[in-house]
Amino acid sequence: MNSIVVFYSAFFYCMIAAHFFRVWLKYFQKDYPQLSAEDKLRSKVVLALATIFWPLVVPLAYLELLQAKRTQERI
């Protein structure tokens, strides 16, 4: 029973990671031609790390968006 839960959890994690990778890659490709070689390498590293750590990255990014919206509403 535990192996089934682990399998489906890993499958779900990989599916969501693949989705985020595709979405984030599209955003990186928009700016890619204008970047220097050093910035391109940094972008690839950030993309890889964000994809691996998406369970942490996505909620933190969402909280940042909420905070920006609250700040904007106060102005």
Short mmCIF file of C-alpha atoms in Angstrom, two decimals:
data_model
loop_
_atom_site.label_atom_id
_atom_site.label_comp_id
_atom_site.label_asym_id
_atom_site.label_seq_id
_atom_site.Cartn_x
_atom_site.Cartn_y
_atom_site.Cartn_z
CA MET A 1 0.00 0.00 0.00
CA ASN A 2 2.78 2.44 0.91
CA SER A 3 4.58 1.78 -2.37
CA ILE A 4 1.45 2.78 -4.29
CA VAL A 5 1.22 6.08 -2.41
CA VAL A 6 4.91 6.77 -3.00
CA PHE A 7 4.58 5.93 -6.70
CA TYR A 8 1.60 8.22 -7.23
CA SER A 9 3.21 10.99 -5.20
CA ALA A 10 6.39 10.77 -7.30
CA PHE A 11 4.32 10.64 -10.49
CA PHE A 12 2.33 13.71 -9.46
CA TYR A 13 5.52 15.57 -8.51
CA CYS A 14 7.11 14.79 -11.89
CA MET A 15 4.02 15.79 -13.85
CA ILE A 16 3.72 19.14 -12.10
CA ALA A 17 7.48 19.74 -12.38
CA ALA A 18 7.33 19.07 -16.13
CA HIS A 19 4.42 21.49 -16.49
CA PHE A 20 6.20 24.24 -14.57
CA PHE A 21 9.38 23.62 -16.58
CA ARG A 22 7.53 24.13 -19.87
CA VAL A 23 5.79 27.29 -18.64
CA TRP A 24 8.93 28.83 -17.14
CA LEU A 25 11.00 27.88 -20.19
CA LYS A 26 8.65 29.92 -22.40
CA TYR A 27 9.27 32.98 -20.21
CA PHE A 28 13.03 32.48 -20.28
CA GLN A 29 13.05 32.08 -24.07
CA LYS A 30 11.45 35.51 -24.53
CA ASP A 31 14.53 37.24 -23.06
CA TYR A 32 17.09 34.64 -24.11
CA PRO A 33 18.47 36.34 -27.28
CA GLN A 34 19.24 39.57 -25.40
CA LEU A 35 21.12 37.90 -22.52
CA SER A 36 24.88 37.65 -22.17
CA ALA A 37 26.54 34.23 -21.96
CA GLU A 38 26.84 34.55 -18.18
CA ASP A 39 23.18 35.50 -17.81
CA LYS A 40 22.14 32.57 -20.01
CA LEU A 41 23.99 30.18 -17.71
CA ARG A 42 22.39 31.76 -14.64
CA SER A 43 18.96 31.48 -16.25
CA LYS A 44 19.47 27.77 -16.90
CA VAL A 45 20.56 27.19 -13.31
CA VAL A 46 17.57 29.12 -11.94
CA LEU A 47 15.22 27.20 -14.24
CA ALA A 48 16.63 23.86 -13.08
CA LEU A 49 16.48 24.79 -9.39
CA ALA A 50 12.98 26.23 -9.65
CA THR A 51 11.78 23.08 -11.38
CA ILE A 52 13.31 20.82 -8.74
CA PHE A 53 12.06 22.90 -5.82
CA TRP A 54 8.66 23.88 -7.20
CA PRO A 55 6.82 22.87 -4.00
CA LEU A 56 8.69 25.71 -2.28
CA VAL A 57 8.98 28.14 -5.18
CA VAL A 58 5.32 28.31 -6.19
CA PRO A 59 3.83 29.15 -2.76
CA LEU A 60 6.56 31.72 -2.09
CA ALA A 61 5.98 33.37 -5.47
CA TYR A 62 2.23 33.43 -4.81
CA LEU A 63 2.76 35.08 -1.43
CA GLU A 64 4.99 37.67 -3.08
CA LEU A 65 2.25 38.43 -5.62
CA LEU A 66 -0.33 38.80 -2.86
CA GLN A 67 1.94 41.18 -0.97
CA ALA A 68 2.52 43.27 -4.12
CA LYS A 69 -1.22 43.45 -4.72
CA ARG A 70 -1.89 44.59 -1.16
CA THR A 71 0.80 47.25 -1.47
CA GLN A 72 -0.69 48.44 -4.74
CA GLU A 73 -4.19 48.62 -3.26
CA ARG A 74 -2.93 50.84 -0.43
CA ILE A 75 -1.53 53.41 -2.81
#
